[in-house]
PDB file of C-alpha atoms in Angstrom:
ATOM      1  CA  ALA A1409      91.404 395.212 170.727  1.00 76.00           C
ATOM      2  CA  GLN A1410      89.735 397.836 168.380  1.00 85.00           C
ATOM      3  CA  LYS A1411      87.458 396.385 165.621  1.00 92.00           C
ATOM      4  CA  VAL A1412      84.875 398.296 163.391  1.00 96.00           C
ATOM      5  CA  THR A1413      82.477 395.661 162.006  1.00 96.00           C
ATOM      6  CA  GLN A1414      80.042 397.275 158.978  1.00 97.00           C
ATOM      7  CA  THR A1415      77.236 394.654 158.019  1.00 95.00           C
ATOM      8  CA  GLN A1416      75.584 396.539 154.837  1.00 96.00           C
ATOM      9  CA  THR A1417      77.339 395.261 151.810  1.00 95.00           C
ATOM     10  CA  SER A1418      75.316 397.286 148.964  1.00 97.00           C
ATOM     11  CA  ILE A1419      73.229 399.318 149.532  1.00 97.00           C
ATOM     12  CA  SER A1420      70.553 401.248 146.378  1.00 97.00           C
ATOM     13  CA  VAL A1421      68.701 404.086 146.741  1.00 97.00           C
ATOM     14  CA  MET A1422      66.980 406.913 144.336  1.00 97.00           C
ATOM     15  CA  GLU A1423      68.289 410.159 143.794  1.00 97.00           C
ATOM     16  CA  LYS A1424      67.334 412.776 146.419  1.00 97.00           C
ATOM     17  CA  THR A1425      66.611 410.239 148.844  1.00 97.00           C
ATOM     18  CA  THR A1426      67.852 409.968 152.603  1.00 97.00           C
ATOM     19  CA  VAL A1427      70.546 406.741 152.972  1.00 98.00           C
ATOM     20  CA  THR A1428      71.649 405.634 156.568  1.00 98.00           C
ATOM     21  CA  MET A1429      74.444 403.936 156.634  1.00 98.00           C
ATOM     22  CA  ASP A1430      75.493 401.642 159.972  1.00 98.00           C
ATOM     23  CA  CYS A1431      78.550 400.743 161.575  1.00 98.00           C
ATOM     24  CA  VAL A1432      79.136 399.411 165.092  1.00 98.00           C
ATOM     25  CA  TYR A1433      82.760 398.994 166.652  1.00 97.00           C
ATOM     26  CA  GLU A1434      84.307 397.406 169.615  1.00 95.00           C
ATOM     27  CA  THR A1435      86.788 399.694 171.854  1.00 92.00           C
ATOM     28  CA  GLN A1436      88.274 399.038 175.422  1.00 89.00           C
ATOM     29  CA  ASP A1437      89.009 402.723 175.443  1.00 89.00           C
ATOM     30  CA  SER A1438      86.610 405.091 177.263  1.00 89.00           C
ATOM     31  CA  SER A1439      87.777 407.659 174.491  1.00 89.00           C
ATOM     32  CA  TYR A1440      87.783 407.584 170.970  1.00 92.00           C
ATOM     33  CA  PHE A1441      87.912 408.848 167.383  1.00 93.00           C
ATOM     34  CA  LEU A1442      85.240 407.582 164.725  1.00 95.00           C
ATOM     35  CA  PHE A1443      84.998 408.238 161.156  1.00 96.00           C
ATOM     36  CA  TRP A1444      83.751 408.252 157.748  1.00 98.00           C
ATOM     37  CA  TYR A1445      85.758 407.865 154.631  1.00 97.00           C
ATOM     38  CA  LYS A1446      84.519 407.774 150.852  1.00 97.00           C
ATOM     39  CA  GLN A1447      86.132 405.550 148.504  1.00 96.00           C
ATOM     40  CA  THR A1448      85.151 406.743 144.604  1.00 95.00           C
ATOM     41  CA  ALA A1449      85.234 404.486 141.995  1.00 93.00           C
ATOM     42  CA  SER A1450      88.569 406.306 140.617  1.00 91.00           C
ATOM     43  CA  GLY A1451      89.523 404.984 143.946  1.00 91.00           C
ATOM     44  CA  GLU A1452      90.516 408.049 145.676  1.00 93.00           C
ATOM     45  CA  ILE A1453      89.489 407.937 149.450  1.00 95.00           C
ATOM     46  CA  VAL A1454      88.382 410.931 150.584  1.00 94.00           C
ATOM     47  CA  PHE A1455      87.598 412.287 154.640  1.00 95.00           C
ATOM     48  CA  LEU A1456      83.780 412.806 155.029  1.00 97.00           C
ATOM     49  CA  ILE A1457      83.185 413.310 158.944  1.00 97.00           C
ATOM     50  CA  ARG A1458      84.350 412.721 162.904  1.00 96.00           C
ATOM     51  CA  GLN A1459      83.043 412.147 165.800  1.00 95.00           C
ATOM     52  CA  ASP A1460      84.582 412.375 168.950  1.00 92.00           C
ATOM     53  CA  SER A1461      83.737 409.712 171.426  1.00 93.00           C
ATOM     54  CA  TYR A1462      83.205 412.544 174.108  1.00 92.00           C
ATOM     55  CA  LYS A1463      81.035 414.650 172.409  1.00 93.00           C
ATOM     56  CA  LYS A1464      77.710 414.290 172.690  1.00 92.00           C
ATOM     57  CA  GLU A1465      76.301 416.148 169.606  1.00 95.00           C
ATOM     58  CA  ASN A1466      76.337 414.335 166.168  1.00 96.00           C
ATOM     59  CA  ALA A1467      78.482 415.882 164.172  1.00 96.00           C
ATOM     60  CA  THR A1468      77.119 417.639 160.674  1.00 97.00           C
ATOM     61  CA  VAL A1469      78.924 418.428 157.618  1.00 95.00           C
ATOM     62  CA  GLY A1470      76.783 420.041 154.438  1.00 95.00           C
ATOM     63  CA  HIS A1471      74.735 416.893 153.901  1.00 96.00           C
ATOM     64  CA  TYR A1472      76.442 414.238 155.904  1.00 98.00           C
ATOM     65  CA  SER A1473      75.476 413.479 159.716  1.00 98.00           C
ATOM     66  CA  LEU A1474      76.506 411.241 162.216  1.00 98.00           C
ATOM     67  CA  ASN A1475      73.406 408.733 164.403  1.00 98.00           C
ATOM     68  CA  PHE A1476      75.835 408.193 167.383  1.00 97.00           C
ATOM     69  CA  GLN A1477      74.918 405.843 169.456  1.00 97.00           C
ATOM     70  CA  LYS A1478      77.380 405.554 172.610  1.00 95.00           C
ATOM     71  CA  PRO A1479      75.728 402.975 174.403  1.00 95.00           C
ATOM     72  CA  LYS A1480      75.095 401.317 171.478  1.00 96.00           C
ATOM     73  CA  SER A1481      78.516 401.407 170.154  1.00 96.00           C
ATOM     74  CA  SER A1482      77.274 402.690 166.888  1.00 97.00           C
ATOM     75  CA  ILE A1483      78.174 405.391 164.224  1.00 98.00           C
ATOM     76  CA  GLY A1484      75.609 405.696 161.851  1.00 98.00           C
ATOM     77  CA  LEU A1485      76.174 407.434 158.685  1.00 98.00           C
ATOM     78  CA  ILE A1486      73.245 409.450 157.012  1.00 98.00           C
ATOM     79  CA  ILE A1487      73.360 411.100 153.979  1.00 98.00           C
ATOM     80  CA  THR A1488      70.754 413.537 152.946  1.00 97.00           C
ATOM     81  CA  ALA A1489      69.181 414.985 149.332  1.00 97.00           C
ATOM     82  CA  THR A1490      71.458 412.221 147.584  1.00 97.00           C
ATOM     83  CA  GLN A1491      73.119 412.593 144.420  1.00 97.00           C
ATOM     84  CA  ILE A1492      74.405 410.612 141.604  1.00 97.00           C
ATOM     85  CA  GLU A1493      78.509 411.665 142.604  1.00 96.00           C
ATOM     86  CA  ASP A1494      77.358 410.123 145.857  1.00 97.00           C
ATOM     87  CA  SER A1495      77.313 406.595 144.327  1.00 98.00           C
ATOM     88  CA  ALA A1496      81.155 405.199 146.369  1.00 97.00           C
ATOM     89  CA  VAL A1497      82.191 403.142 148.706  1.00 97.00           C
ATOM     90  CA  TYR A1498      81.761 404.101 152.175  1.00 98.00           C
ATOM     91  CA  PHE A1499      84.173 402.999 155.014  1.00 97.00           C
ATOM     92  CA  CYS A1500      84.098 403.789 159.116  1.00 97.00           C
ATOM     93  CA  ALA A1501      87.073 403.725 160.852  1.00 96.00           C
ATOM     94  CA  MET A1502      88.256 403.921 164.568  1.00 95.00           C
ATOM     95  CA  ARG A1503      90.874 405.533 166.811  1.00 90.00           C
ATOM     96  CA  GLU A1504      91.286 404.356 170.386  1.00 83.00           C
ATOM     97  CA  ASP A1505      92.934 407.404 172.145  1.00 76.00           C
ATOM     98  CA  SER A1506      95.080 405.303 174.101  1.00 72.00           C
ATOM     99  CA  ASN A1507      96.680 403.447 171.327  1.00 70.00           C
ATOM    100  CA  THR A1508      99.691 403.926 169.038  1.00 79.00           C
ATOM    101  CA  ASN A1509      97.585 406.164 166.186  1.00 86.00           C
ATOM    102  CA  LYS A1510      96.325 403.081 164.848  1.00 90.00           C
ATOM    103  CA  VAL A1511      93.102 403.536 162.953  1.00 93.00           C
ATOM    104  CA  VAL A1512      91.229 400.794 161.942  1.00 94.00           C
ATOM    105  CA  PHE A1513      88.763 400.578 158.755  1.00 96.00           C
ATOM    106  CA  GLY A1514      85.577 398.381 158.888  1.00 95.00           C
ATOM    107  CA  THR A1515      84.957 396.674 155.390  1.00 94.00           C
ATOM    108  CA  GLY A1516      82.521 399.122 153.419  1.00 96.00           C
ATOM    109  CA  THR A1517      79.430 399.802 152.125  1.00 97.00           C
ATOM    110  CA  ARG A1518      78.664 399.902 148.788  1.00 97.00           C
ATOM    111  CA  LEU A1519      76.324 402.912 147.798  1.00 98.00           C
ATOM    112  CA  GLN A1520      74.393 402.686 144.731  1.00 98.00           C
ATOM    113  CA  VAL A1521      72.395 405.502 144.035  1.00 97.00           C
ATOM    114  CA  LEU A1522      69.998 405.643 141.140  1.00 97.00           C
ATOM    115  CA  PRO A1523      68.550 408.464 139.041  1.00 95.00           C
TER     116      PRO A1523
ATOM    117  CA  GLY B1087      93.078 420.281 149.758  1.00 75.00           C
ATOM    118  CA  PRO B1088      95.961 418.710 150.898  1.00 83.00           C
ATOM    119  CA  LYS B1089      97.564 415.868 148.709  1.00 88.00           C
ATOM    120  CA  VAL B1090      99.686 412.739 149.339  1.00 95.00           C
ATOM    121  CA  LEU B1091     101.811 411.391 146.528  1.00 96.00           C
ATOM    122  CA  GLN B1092     102.025 408.049 145.694  1.00 96.00           C
ATOM    123  CA  ILE B1093     104.542 406.629 142.919  1.00 94.00           C
ATOM    124  CA  PRO B1094     104.209 404.838 141.151  1.00 94.00           C
ATOM    125  CA  SER B1095     100.797 404.514 140.303  1.00 95.00           C
ATOM    126  CA  HIS B1096     100.931 400.582 139.316  1.00 96.00           C
ATOM    127  CA  GLN B1097     103.989 398.522 139.828  1.00 97.00           C
ATOM    128  CA  ILE B1098     104.198 394.738 138.389  1.00 97.00           C
ATOM    129  CA  ILE B1099     107.225 392.548 139.530  1.00 97.00           C
ATOM    130  CA  ASP B1100     108.179 388.628 139.420  1.00 97.00           C
ATOM    131  CA  MET B1101     108.146 386.932 142.897  1.00 98.00           C
ATOM    132  CA  GLY B1102     111.047 387.483 144.786  1.00 97.00           C
ATOM    133  CA  GLN B1103     112.055 390.370 143.443  1.00 97.00           C
ATOM    134  CA  MET B1104     112.304 393.290 145.630  1.00 97.00           C
ATOM    135  CA  VAL B1105     110.051 396.292 145.298  1.00 97.00           C
ATOM    136  CA  THR B1106     109.694 399.791 146.982  1.00 97.00           C
ATOM    137  CA  LEU B1107     106.363 401.903 147.601  1.00 97.00           C
ATOM    138  CA  ASN B1108     107.257 405.653 147.675  1.00 97.00           C
ATOM    139  CA  CYS B1109     105.158 408.135 149.356  1.00 97.00           C
ATOM    140  CA  ASP B1110     105.209 411.897 149.745  1.00 96.00           C
ATOM    141  CA  PRO B1111     103.021 412.963 152.619  1.00 96.00           C
ATOM    142  CA  VAL B1112     101.568 415.678 152.995  1.00 94.00           C
ATOM    143  CA  SER B1113     104.179 418.544 154.229  1.00 90.00           C
ATOM    144  CA  ASN B1114     103.899 419.043 158.002  1.00 89.00           C
ATOM    145  CA  HIS B1115     102.542 415.502 158.866  1.00 93.00           C
ATOM    146  CA  LEU B1116     103.776 413.627 161.488  1.00 92.00           C
ATOM    147  CA  TYR B1117     102.048 410.173 161.301  1.00 94.00           C
ATOM    148  CA  PHE B1118     102.553 408.085 158.458  1.00 95.00           C
ATOM    149  CA  TYR B1119     100.521 404.887 157.545  1.00 97.00           C
ATOM    150  CA  TRP B1120     100.131 402.443 154.828  1.00 98.00           C
ATOM    151  CA  TYR B1121      97.507 400.498 153.847  1.00 98.00           C
ATOM    152  CA  LYS B1122      96.757 397.503 151.995  1.00 97.00           C
ATOM    153  CA  GLN B1123      93.246 396.412 150.349  1.00 96.00           C
ATOM    154  CA  ILE B1124      92.373 393.643 147.784  1.00 92.00           C
ATOM    155  CA  LEU B1125      89.994 393.810 144.939  1.00 82.00           C
ATOM    156  CA  GLY B1126      88.634 397.039 146.641  1.00 78.00           C
ATOM    157  CA  GLN B1127      87.655 395.407 149.746  1.00 85.00           C
ATOM    158  CA  GLN B1128      88.800 395.892 153.583  1.00 88.00           C
ATOM    159  CA  MET B1129      91.071 399.075 154.225  1.00 93.00           C
ATOM    160  CA  GLU B1130      94.011 396.163 155.743  1.00 95.00           C
ATOM    161  CA  PHE B1131      95.891 398.690 158.619  1.00 95.00           C
ATOM    162  CA  LEU B1132      99.427 397.354 157.935  1.00 97.00           C
ATOM    163  CA  VAL B1133     101.861 399.977 159.943  1.00 96.00           C
ATOM    164  CA  ASN B1134     102.231 403.640 161.317  1.00 94.00           C
ATOM    165  CA  PHE B1135     105.040 405.585 161.725  1.00 94.00           C
ATOM    166  CA  TYR B1136     106.179 408.766 163.695  1.00 93.00           C
ATOM    167  CA  ASN B1137     109.006 410.344 164.171  1.00 90.00           C
ATOM    168  CA  GLY B1138     111.810 408.645 162.419  1.00 91.00           C
ATOM    169  CA  LYS B1139     110.002 404.760 164.428  1.00 93.00           C
ATOM    170  CA  VAL B1140     107.319 402.059 163.810  1.00 95.00           C
ATOM    171  CA  MET B1141     104.163 402.747 166.457  1.00 93.00           C
ATOM    172  CA  GLU B1142     102.780 399.777 165.456  1.00 93.00           C
ATOM    173  CA  LYS B1143     102.432 397.002 162.799  1.00 94.00           C
ATOM    174  CA  SER B1144     100.119 394.237 162.254  1.00 94.00           C
ATOM    175  CA  LYS B1145     100.221 390.705 161.145  1.00 94.00           C
ATOM    176  CA  LEU B1146      99.962 391.204 157.613  1.00 95.00           C
ATOM    177  CA  PHE B1147     103.315 393.454 157.909  1.00 97.00           C
ATOM    178  CA  LYS B1148     105.626 390.894 157.729  1.00 95.00           C
ATOM    179  CA  ASP B1149     109.118 390.176 158.249  1.00 96.00           C
ATOM    180  CA  GLN B1150     109.868 390.897 154.602  1.00 97.00           C
ATOM    181  CA  PHE B1151     108.031 394.177 154.816  1.00 98.00           C
ATOM    182  CA  SER B1152     110.072 397.327 156.314  1.00 97.00           C
ATOM    183  CA  VAL B1153     109.704 401.157 156.076  1.00 97.00           C
ATOM    184  CA  GLU B1154     111.395 404.270 156.205  1.00 95.00           C
ATOM    185  CA  ARG B1155     111.082 407.864 155.769  1.00 94.00           C
ATOM    186  CA  PRO B1156     115.120 408.749 155.904  1.00 85.00           C
ATOM    187  CA  ASP B1157     115.967 412.283 156.321  1.00 80.00           C
ATOM    188  CA  GLY B1158     112.494 413.526 155.751  1.00 74.00           C
ATOM    189  CA  SER B1159     112.265 412.025 152.276  1.00 86.00           C
ATOM    190  CA  TYR B1160     109.477 409.901 150.728  1.00 94.00           C
ATOM    191  CA  PHE B1161     108.081 407.377 153.136  1.00 96.00           C
ATOM    192  CA  THR B1162     108.473 403.899 151.696  1.00 97.00           C
ATOM    193  CA  LEU B1163     107.179 400.728 151.802  1.00 98.00           C
ATOM    194  CA  LYS B1164     110.230 398.126 150.943  1.00 97.00           C
ATOM    195  CA  ILE B1165     108.759 394.305 149.807  1.00 97.00           C
ATOM    196  CA  GLN B1166     111.888 391.935 150.123  1.00 97.00           C
ATOM    197  CA  PRO B1167     111.442 389.472 148.628  1.00 97.00           C
ATOM    198  CA  THR B1168     107.892 389.799 147.548  1.00 97.00           C
ATOM    199  CA  ALA B1169     105.457 386.953 147.066  1.00 97.00           C
ATOM    200  CA  LEU B1170     102.369 386.484 144.915  1.00 97.00           C
ATOM    201  CA  GLU B1171      99.938 387.222 148.143  1.00 96.00           C
ATOM    202  CA  ASP B1172     101.502 390.479 147.995  1.00 97.00           C
ATOM    203  CA  SER B1173      99.413 391.868 144.947  1.00 97.00           C
ATOM    204  CA  ALA B1174      97.318 394.741 146.018  1.00 97.00           C
ATOM    205  CA  VAL B1175      96.797 398.073 146.031  1.00 97.00           C
ATOM    206  CA  TYR B1176      98.637 399.709 148.788  1.00 98.00           C
ATOM    207  CA  PHE B1177      97.531 403.231 150.162  1.00 97.00           C
ATOM    208  CA  CYS B1178      99.766 405.879 152.185  1.00 97.00           C
ATOM    209  CA  ALA B1179      98.325 408.299 154.584  1.00 97.00           C
ATOM    210  CA  SER B1180      99.432 410.906 156.742  1.00 96.00           C
ATOM    211  CA  SER B1181      98.125 413.033 159.382  1.00 94.00           C
ATOM    212  CA  ALA B1182      98.870 416.077 161.384  1.00 91.00           C
ATOM    213  CA  GLY B1183      99.211 415.130 164.592  1.00 86.00           C
ATOM    214  CA  THR B1184      96.136 413.963 167.501  1.00 81.00           C
ATOM    215  CA  GLY B1185      92.972 415.060 168.639  1.00 78.00           C
ATOM    216  CA  GLY B1186      90.411 417.606 166.552  1.00 78.00           C
ATOM    217  CA  SER B1187      90.751 417.890 163.041  1.00 80.00           C
ATOM    218  CA  ALA B1188      94.655 416.512 163.127  1.00 81.00           C
ATOM    219  CA  GLU B1189      93.410 413.512 163.222  1.00 84.00           C
ATOM    220  CA  THR B1190      91.831 413.473 159.716  1.00 91.00           C
ATOM    221  CA  LEU B1191      94.165 410.878 157.776  1.00 93.00           C
ATOM    222  CA  TYR B1192      94.805 412.171 153.755  1.00 95.00           C
ATOM    223  CA  PHE B1193      95.251 409.334 151.495  1.00 96.00           C
ATOM    224  CA  GLY B1194      97.329 409.098 148.279  1.00 96.00           C
ATOM    225  CA  SER B1195      95.593 407.540 145.093  1.00 95.00           C
ATOM    226  CA  GLY B1196      97.621 403.797 146.098  1.00 96.00           C
ATOM    227  CA  THR B1197      99.875 401.924 144.185  1.00 97.00           C
ATOM    228  CA  ARG B1198      98.532 399.192 142.654  1.00 97.00           C
ATOM    229  CA  LEU B1199     101.399 395.808 143.186  1.00 97.00           C
ATOM    230  CA  THR B1200     100.925 393.217 140.632  1.00 97.00           C
ATOM    231  CA  VAL B1201     103.163 390.155 141.549  1.00 97.00           C
ATOM    232  CA  LEU B1202     103.486 387.720 138.975  1.00 97.00           C
TER     233      LEU B1202
END
C-alpha cells in the first residue's frame, strides 16, 4: 500500500534563506508520481511541483525545486530565497501508476518564514 | 487558474441529519476526489470517482457516505446519517486525466462541516 511520510511538523526560517522539507514514500510500484502542494492560512490548497518517477532530472518551477533520491524513496522540496508569503503548510503526495488514481498525502510540514 | 467551487463553505447540522456537500469541478476534468481534513492536519483520502463510478474508497468512507455526479452536474458527497466524528473540512478536487500535467489535482476551498 502506498504511504507518504513527512517527519518535520514545523520549520522556521529567516526570510531570503533556503529551506528543505523532507518526504519519504513507500510503494510497490515501479512507476509513480510525486507532488508537493501548499495550503495557505486561508485554507486554499495549491499545486506547486511534480516529479514523475521515471524522470532522473529533478523538477524545478520558479523558486521551488525537488531533490529526488529514488533509491532512498525520498522527494525533498527545496525553496530558495524564501519570502514571508511562503509561510504555509506543505504537503507531499503520491499516486501509484497502477492504482485507481488514488492520491495520498503526507501529514504536512508547517513553514514559518520570519522577517 | 482552473477553479473548483464548493458549496456551501460552512454547514452546521444536528447529529443524525443528512447533509450533502456540493462540488463543481473544473470543466472537462474527468477524475473527482473527496478528502477530509480535521483541524488543519493531514488530508485524508475518502474516495475518487471516474466515469460515473467510484474507483476507490478508503476506510474513512463509511457506509453512511455516498457520492454521485448525476448528468455532469455537481459532484456530491452525501452523509446520511451524520455523526459527531464527521465534523471536519471536506475538500473536493478534480484532475484532467492521467500522465503529465493532467495528474495535477485542483482543489476547492473546502466545506467546513460542524455536526452538533
